[in-house]
Structures are given as C-alpha cells and as structure tokens.
PDB file of C-alpha atoms in Angstrom:
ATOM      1  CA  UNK T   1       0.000   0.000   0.000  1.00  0.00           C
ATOM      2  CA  UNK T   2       1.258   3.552  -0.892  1.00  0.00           C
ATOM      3  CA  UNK T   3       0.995   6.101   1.160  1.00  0.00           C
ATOM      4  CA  UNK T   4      -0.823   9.267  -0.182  1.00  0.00           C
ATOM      5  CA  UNK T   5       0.263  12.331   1.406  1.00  0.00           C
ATOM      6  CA  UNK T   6      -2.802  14.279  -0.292  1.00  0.00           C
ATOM      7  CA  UNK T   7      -4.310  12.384   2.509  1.00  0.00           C
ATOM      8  CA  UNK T   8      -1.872  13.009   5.309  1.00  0.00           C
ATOM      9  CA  UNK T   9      -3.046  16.184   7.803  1.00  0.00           C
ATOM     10  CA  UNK T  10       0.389  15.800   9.494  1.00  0.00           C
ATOM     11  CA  UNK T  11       1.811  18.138   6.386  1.00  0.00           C
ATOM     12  CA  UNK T  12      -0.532  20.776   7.342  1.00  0.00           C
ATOM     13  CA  UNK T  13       0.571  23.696   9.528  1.00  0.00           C
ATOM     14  CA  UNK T  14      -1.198  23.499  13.479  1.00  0.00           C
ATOM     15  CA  UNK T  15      -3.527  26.327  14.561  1.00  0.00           C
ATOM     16  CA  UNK T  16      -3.381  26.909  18.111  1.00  0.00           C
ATOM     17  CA  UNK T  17      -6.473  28.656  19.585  1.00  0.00           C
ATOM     18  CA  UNK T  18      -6.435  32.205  21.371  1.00  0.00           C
ATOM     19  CA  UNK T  19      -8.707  33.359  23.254  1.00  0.00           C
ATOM     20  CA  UNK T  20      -7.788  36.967  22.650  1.00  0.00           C
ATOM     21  CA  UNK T  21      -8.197  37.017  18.989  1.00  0.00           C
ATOM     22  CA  UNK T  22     -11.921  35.868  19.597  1.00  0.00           C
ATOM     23  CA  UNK T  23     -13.266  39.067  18.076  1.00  0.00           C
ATOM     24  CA  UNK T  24     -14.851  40.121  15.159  1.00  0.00           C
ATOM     25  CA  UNK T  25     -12.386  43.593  14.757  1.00  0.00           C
ATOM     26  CA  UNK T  26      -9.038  42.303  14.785  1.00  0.00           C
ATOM     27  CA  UNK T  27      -7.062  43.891  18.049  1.00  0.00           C
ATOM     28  CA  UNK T  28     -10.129  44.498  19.852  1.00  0.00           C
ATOM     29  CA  UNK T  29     -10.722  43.149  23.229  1.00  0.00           C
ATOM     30  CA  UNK T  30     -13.012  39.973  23.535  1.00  0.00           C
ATOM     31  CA  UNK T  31     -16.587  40.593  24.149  1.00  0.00           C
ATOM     32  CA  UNK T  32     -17.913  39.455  27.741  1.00  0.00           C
ATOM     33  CA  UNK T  33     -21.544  38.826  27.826  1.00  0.00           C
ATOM     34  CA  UNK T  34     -23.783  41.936  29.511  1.00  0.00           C
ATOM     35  CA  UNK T  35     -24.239  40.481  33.281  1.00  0.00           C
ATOM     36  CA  UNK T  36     -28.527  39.536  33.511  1.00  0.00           C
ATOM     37  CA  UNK T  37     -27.689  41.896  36.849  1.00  0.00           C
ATOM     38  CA  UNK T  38     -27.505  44.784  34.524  1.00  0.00           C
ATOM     39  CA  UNK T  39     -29.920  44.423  32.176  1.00  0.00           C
ATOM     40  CA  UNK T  40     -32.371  43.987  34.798  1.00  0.00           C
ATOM     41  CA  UNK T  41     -31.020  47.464  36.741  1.00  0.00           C
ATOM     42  CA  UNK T  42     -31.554  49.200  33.502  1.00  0.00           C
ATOM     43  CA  UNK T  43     -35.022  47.966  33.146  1.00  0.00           C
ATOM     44  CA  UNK T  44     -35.861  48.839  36.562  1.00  0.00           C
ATOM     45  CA  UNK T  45     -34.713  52.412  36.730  1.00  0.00           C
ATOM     46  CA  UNK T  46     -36.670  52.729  33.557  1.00  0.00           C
ATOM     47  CA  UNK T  47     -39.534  51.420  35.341  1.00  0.00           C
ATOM     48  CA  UNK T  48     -39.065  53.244  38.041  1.00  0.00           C
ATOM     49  CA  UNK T  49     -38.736  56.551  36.045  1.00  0.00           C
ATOM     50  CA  UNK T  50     -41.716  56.265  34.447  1.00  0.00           C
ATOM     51  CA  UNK T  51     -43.729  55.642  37.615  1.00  0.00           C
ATOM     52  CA  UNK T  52     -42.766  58.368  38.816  1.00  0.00           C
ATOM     53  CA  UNK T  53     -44.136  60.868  36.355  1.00  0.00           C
ATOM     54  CA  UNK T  54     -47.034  58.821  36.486  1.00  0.00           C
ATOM     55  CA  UNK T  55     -47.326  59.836  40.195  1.00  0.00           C
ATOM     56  CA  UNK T  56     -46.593  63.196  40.239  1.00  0.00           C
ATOM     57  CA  UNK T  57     -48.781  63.715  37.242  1.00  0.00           C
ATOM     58  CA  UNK T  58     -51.798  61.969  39.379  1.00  0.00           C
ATOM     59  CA  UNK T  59     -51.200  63.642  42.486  1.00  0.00           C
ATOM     60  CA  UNK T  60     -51.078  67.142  40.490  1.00  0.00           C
ATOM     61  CA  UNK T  61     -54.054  65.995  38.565  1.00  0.00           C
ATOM     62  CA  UNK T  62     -52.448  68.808  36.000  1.00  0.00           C
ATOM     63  CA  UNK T  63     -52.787  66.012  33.267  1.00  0.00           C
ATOM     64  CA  UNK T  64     -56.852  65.941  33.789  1.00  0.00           C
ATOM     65  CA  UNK T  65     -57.545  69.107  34.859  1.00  0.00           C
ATOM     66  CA  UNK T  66     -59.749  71.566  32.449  1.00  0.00           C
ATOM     67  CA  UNK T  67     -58.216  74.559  30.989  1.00  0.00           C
ATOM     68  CA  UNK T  68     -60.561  76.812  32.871  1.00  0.00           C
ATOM     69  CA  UNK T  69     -59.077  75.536  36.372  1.00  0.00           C
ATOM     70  CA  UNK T  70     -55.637  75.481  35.854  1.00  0.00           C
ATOM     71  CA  UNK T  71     -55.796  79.659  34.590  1.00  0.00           C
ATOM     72  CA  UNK T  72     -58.201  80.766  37.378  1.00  0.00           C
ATOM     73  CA  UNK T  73     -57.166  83.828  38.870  1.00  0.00           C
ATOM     74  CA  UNK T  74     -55.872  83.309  42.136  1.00  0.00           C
ATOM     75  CA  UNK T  75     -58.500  84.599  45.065  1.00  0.00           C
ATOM     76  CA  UNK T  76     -58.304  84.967  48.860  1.00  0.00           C
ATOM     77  CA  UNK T  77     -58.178  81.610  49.976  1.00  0.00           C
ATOM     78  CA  UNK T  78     -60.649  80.369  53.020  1.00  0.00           C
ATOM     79  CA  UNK T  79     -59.147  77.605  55.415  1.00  0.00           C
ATOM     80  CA  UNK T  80     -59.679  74.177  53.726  1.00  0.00           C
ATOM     81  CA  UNK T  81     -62.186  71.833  54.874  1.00  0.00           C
ATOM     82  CA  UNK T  82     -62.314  68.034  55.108  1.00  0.00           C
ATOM     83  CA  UNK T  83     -65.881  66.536  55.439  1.00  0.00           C
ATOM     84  CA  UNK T  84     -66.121  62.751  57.053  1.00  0.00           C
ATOM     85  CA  UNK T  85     -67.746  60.334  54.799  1.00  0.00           C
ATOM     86  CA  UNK T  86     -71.562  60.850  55.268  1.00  0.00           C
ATOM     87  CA  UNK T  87     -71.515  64.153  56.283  1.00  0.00           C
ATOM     88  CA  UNK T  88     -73.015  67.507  55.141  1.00  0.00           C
ATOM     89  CA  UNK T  89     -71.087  70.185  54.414  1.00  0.00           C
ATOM     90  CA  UNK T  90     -70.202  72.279  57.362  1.00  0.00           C
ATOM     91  CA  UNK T  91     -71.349  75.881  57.467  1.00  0.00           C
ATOM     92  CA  UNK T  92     -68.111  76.943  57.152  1.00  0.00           C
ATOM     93  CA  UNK T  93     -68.468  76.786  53.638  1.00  0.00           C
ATOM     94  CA  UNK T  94     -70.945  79.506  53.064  1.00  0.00           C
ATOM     95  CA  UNK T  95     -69.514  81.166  56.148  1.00  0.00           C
ATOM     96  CA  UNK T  96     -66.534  81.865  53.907  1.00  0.00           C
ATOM     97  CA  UNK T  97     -68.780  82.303  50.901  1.00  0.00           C
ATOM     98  CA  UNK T  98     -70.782  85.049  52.391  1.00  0.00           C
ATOM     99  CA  UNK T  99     -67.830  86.875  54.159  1.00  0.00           C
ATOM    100  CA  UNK T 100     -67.548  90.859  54.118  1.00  0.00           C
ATOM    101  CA  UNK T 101     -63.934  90.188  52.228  1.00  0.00           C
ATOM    102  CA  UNK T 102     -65.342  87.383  50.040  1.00  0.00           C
ATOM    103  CA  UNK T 103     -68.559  90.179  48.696  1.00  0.00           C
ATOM    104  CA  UNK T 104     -65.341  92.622  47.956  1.00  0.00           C
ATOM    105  CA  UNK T 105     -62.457  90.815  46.921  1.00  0.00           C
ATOM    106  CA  UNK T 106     -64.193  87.039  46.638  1.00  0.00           C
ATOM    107  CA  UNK T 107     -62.716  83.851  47.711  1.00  0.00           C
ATOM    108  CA  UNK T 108     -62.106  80.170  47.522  1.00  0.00           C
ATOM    109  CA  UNK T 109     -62.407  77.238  49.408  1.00  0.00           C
ATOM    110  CA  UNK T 110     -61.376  73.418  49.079  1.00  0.00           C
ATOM    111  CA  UNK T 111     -63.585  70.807  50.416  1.00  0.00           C
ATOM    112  CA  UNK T 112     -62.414  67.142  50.182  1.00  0.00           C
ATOM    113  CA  UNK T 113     -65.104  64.962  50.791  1.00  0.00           C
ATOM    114  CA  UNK T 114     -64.307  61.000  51.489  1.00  0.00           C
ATOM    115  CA  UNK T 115     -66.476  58.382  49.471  1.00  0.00           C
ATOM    116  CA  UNK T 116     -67.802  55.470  50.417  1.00  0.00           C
ATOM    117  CA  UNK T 117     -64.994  53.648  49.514  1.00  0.00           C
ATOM    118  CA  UNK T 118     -62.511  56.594  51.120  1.00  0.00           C
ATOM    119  CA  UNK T 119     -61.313  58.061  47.875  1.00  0.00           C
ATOM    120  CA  UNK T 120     -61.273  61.790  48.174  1.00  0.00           C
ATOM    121  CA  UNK T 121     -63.447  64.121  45.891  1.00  0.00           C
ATOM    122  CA  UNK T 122     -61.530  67.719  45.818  1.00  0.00           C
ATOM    123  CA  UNK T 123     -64.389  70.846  45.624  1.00  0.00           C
ATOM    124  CA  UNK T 124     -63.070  74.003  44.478  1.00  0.00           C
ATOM    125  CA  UNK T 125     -65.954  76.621  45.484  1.00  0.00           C
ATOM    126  CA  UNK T 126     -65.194  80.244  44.053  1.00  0.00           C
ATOM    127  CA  UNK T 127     -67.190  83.056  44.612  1.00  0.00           C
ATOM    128  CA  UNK T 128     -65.988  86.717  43.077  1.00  0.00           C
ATOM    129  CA  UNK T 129     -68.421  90.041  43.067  1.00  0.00           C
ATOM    130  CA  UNK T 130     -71.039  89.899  41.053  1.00  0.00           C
ATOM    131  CA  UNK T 131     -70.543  86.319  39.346  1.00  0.00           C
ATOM    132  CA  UNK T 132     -71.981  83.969  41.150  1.00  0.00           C
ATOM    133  CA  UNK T 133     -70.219  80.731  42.409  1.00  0.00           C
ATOM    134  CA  UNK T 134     -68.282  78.778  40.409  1.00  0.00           C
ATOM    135  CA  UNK T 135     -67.490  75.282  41.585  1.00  0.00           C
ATOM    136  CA  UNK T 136     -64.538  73.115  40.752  1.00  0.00           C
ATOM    137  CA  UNK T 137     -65.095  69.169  41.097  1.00  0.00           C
ATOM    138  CA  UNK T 138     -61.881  66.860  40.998  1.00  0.00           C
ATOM    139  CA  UNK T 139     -63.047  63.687  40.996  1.00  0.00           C
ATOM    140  CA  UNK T 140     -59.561  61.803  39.370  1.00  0.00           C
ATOM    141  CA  UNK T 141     -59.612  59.734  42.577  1.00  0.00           C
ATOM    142  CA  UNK T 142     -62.665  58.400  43.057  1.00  0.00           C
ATOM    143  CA  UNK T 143     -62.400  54.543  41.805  1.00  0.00           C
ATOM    144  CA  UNK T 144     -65.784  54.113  41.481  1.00  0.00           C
ATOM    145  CA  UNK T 145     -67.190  57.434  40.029  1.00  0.00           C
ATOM    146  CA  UNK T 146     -66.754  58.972  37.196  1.00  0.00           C
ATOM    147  CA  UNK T 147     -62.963  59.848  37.398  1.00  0.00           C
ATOM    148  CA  UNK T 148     -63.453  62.964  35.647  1.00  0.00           C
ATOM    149  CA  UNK T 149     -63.251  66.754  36.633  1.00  0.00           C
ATOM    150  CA  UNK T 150     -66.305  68.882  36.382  1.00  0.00           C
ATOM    151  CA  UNK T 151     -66.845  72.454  36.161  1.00  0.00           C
ATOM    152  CA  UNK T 152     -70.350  74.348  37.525  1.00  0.00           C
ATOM    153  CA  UNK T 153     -71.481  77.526  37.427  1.00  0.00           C
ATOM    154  CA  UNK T 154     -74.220  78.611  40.361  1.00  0.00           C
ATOM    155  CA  UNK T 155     -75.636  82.350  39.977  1.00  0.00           C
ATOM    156  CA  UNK T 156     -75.150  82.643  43.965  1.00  0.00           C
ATOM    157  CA  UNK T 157     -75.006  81.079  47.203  1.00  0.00           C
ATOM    158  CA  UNK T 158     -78.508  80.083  48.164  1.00  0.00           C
ATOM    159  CA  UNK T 159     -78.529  78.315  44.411  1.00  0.00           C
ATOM    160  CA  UNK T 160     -75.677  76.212  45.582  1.00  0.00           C
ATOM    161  CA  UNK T 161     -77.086  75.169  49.163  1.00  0.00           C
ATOM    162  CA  UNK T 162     -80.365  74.163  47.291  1.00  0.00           C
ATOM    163  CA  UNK T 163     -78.616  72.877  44.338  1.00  0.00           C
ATOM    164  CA  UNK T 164     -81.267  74.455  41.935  1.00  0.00           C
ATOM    165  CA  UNK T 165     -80.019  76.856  39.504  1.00  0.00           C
ATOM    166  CA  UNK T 166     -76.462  75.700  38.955  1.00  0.00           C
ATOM    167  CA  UNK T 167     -75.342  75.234  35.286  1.00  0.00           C
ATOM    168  CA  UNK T 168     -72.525  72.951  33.837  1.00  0.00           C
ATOM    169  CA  UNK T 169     -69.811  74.789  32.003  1.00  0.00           C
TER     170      UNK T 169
END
C-alpha cells in the first residue's frame, strides 16, 4: 500500500487557539456577555422613572384638569375643609362664601369629601363680586365614580345650598 500524502493532515501547519483574537475587529478586546444583573437594573430604573411621572402627574391631577381651572385667577383663599364620609357640608363653607372680604375681593375654598370607599373628591368653590359661584369638582380619585373633573357655574349662594339653579360649564 502507498501512502498518499494528499491524505496526510500531518503536512498541514497546526492552529493553536487564542482566546484573545476571539473578536470580530481584529485587536479588539473579547466581548464578555452583559451580566442579567444589569440588564435587569436598567429595566428597573426605567420602570421606576416612568412611575414616577405617572405619580406626580396623578397627584397634580395637572394632566386631567380643564383649561378653565388650571388659569383661574388666584382669590383669597378660606381655610380648607375636610368633610367625614356621610356628612353635610359644614357651614363653614358659606360662612366663607358670604364673608364681608369674600362680597369685595371674593374667595375660595377646598372641600375634600371621602367616598364610600374613602377616595377623596376635591371641591373648588369660588365666589368673586357679582358672578356667582363657580365650583370646581376633581373627581380623578374616586375609583368608582366617574374619574373625571367637572366644572359648575351657580348664579349665587342660596342656588348652591339648594342645588337648583347651577349650570354645567
């Protein structure tokens, strides 16, 4: 039998492997594999970021709130009032309503009312000389309403204690 050294690998030159020149740009350091540790801390800060806008712009309720709110001129403000769930509204409302400085400069006052459920319902009442009471309803919180602002016009205070006469603007 002949030997055929077309056949014979022994004639060929060895290759030795490197590590190092395991690259695809030739004297560029090897690639390591992003650590899963990483990849997740990026996707949680974005997370993270982007929950937090969605907070703040909840808890400003600047996102939902109408046009007409948001530009009100500022008034004297009346202390704010928190009314337990069930309750009427305290006269302390309409005490600030009917003031001597409220008839000549006008005023507002927050109530935040408590549902059923607890979610608050944010009442903006304004009254200014001569125009009435307007009235300011942030409902944004209230799961089981209509999560909506609305925006009411009353021609004067005895309208809006008998709840006749007010208009939606």
């Amino acid at each position: 039998m002949t030997s055929d050294a077309s056949n014979d690998p022994s004639h060929l030159p060895v290759r030795e492997h490197h590590a190092e020149m395991d690259s695809t740009v030739a004297g560029a350091p090897p690639r390591r594999p992003v650590p899963l540790v990483t990849v997740l801390g990026v996707v949680l800060l974005l997370f993270a970021t982007g929950m937090g806008a969605w907070v703040v712009w909840q808890l400003s309720a600047g996102g939902r709130a109408p046009a007409a709110f948001r530009e009100r001129s500022p008034l004297p403000q009346c202390a704010s009032i928190t009314v337990p769930q069930a309750q009427p509204i305290p006269t302390a409302l309409t005490e600030c309503l009917l003031s001597a400085g409220a008839q000549r400069e006008g005023a507002e006052v927050l109530v935040t009312s408590l549902t059923t459920e607890g979610d608050p319902i944010e009442t903006y009442y304004r009254v200014r000389p001569g125009e009435g009471v307007e009235v300011f309803t942030d409902a944004t919180a209230d799961s089981f309403g209509s999560g909506e602002w609305s925006h009411d016009r009353c021609p004067d205070v005895a309208a809006l204690e008998s709840g006749q006469g007010c208009q939606p603007e």
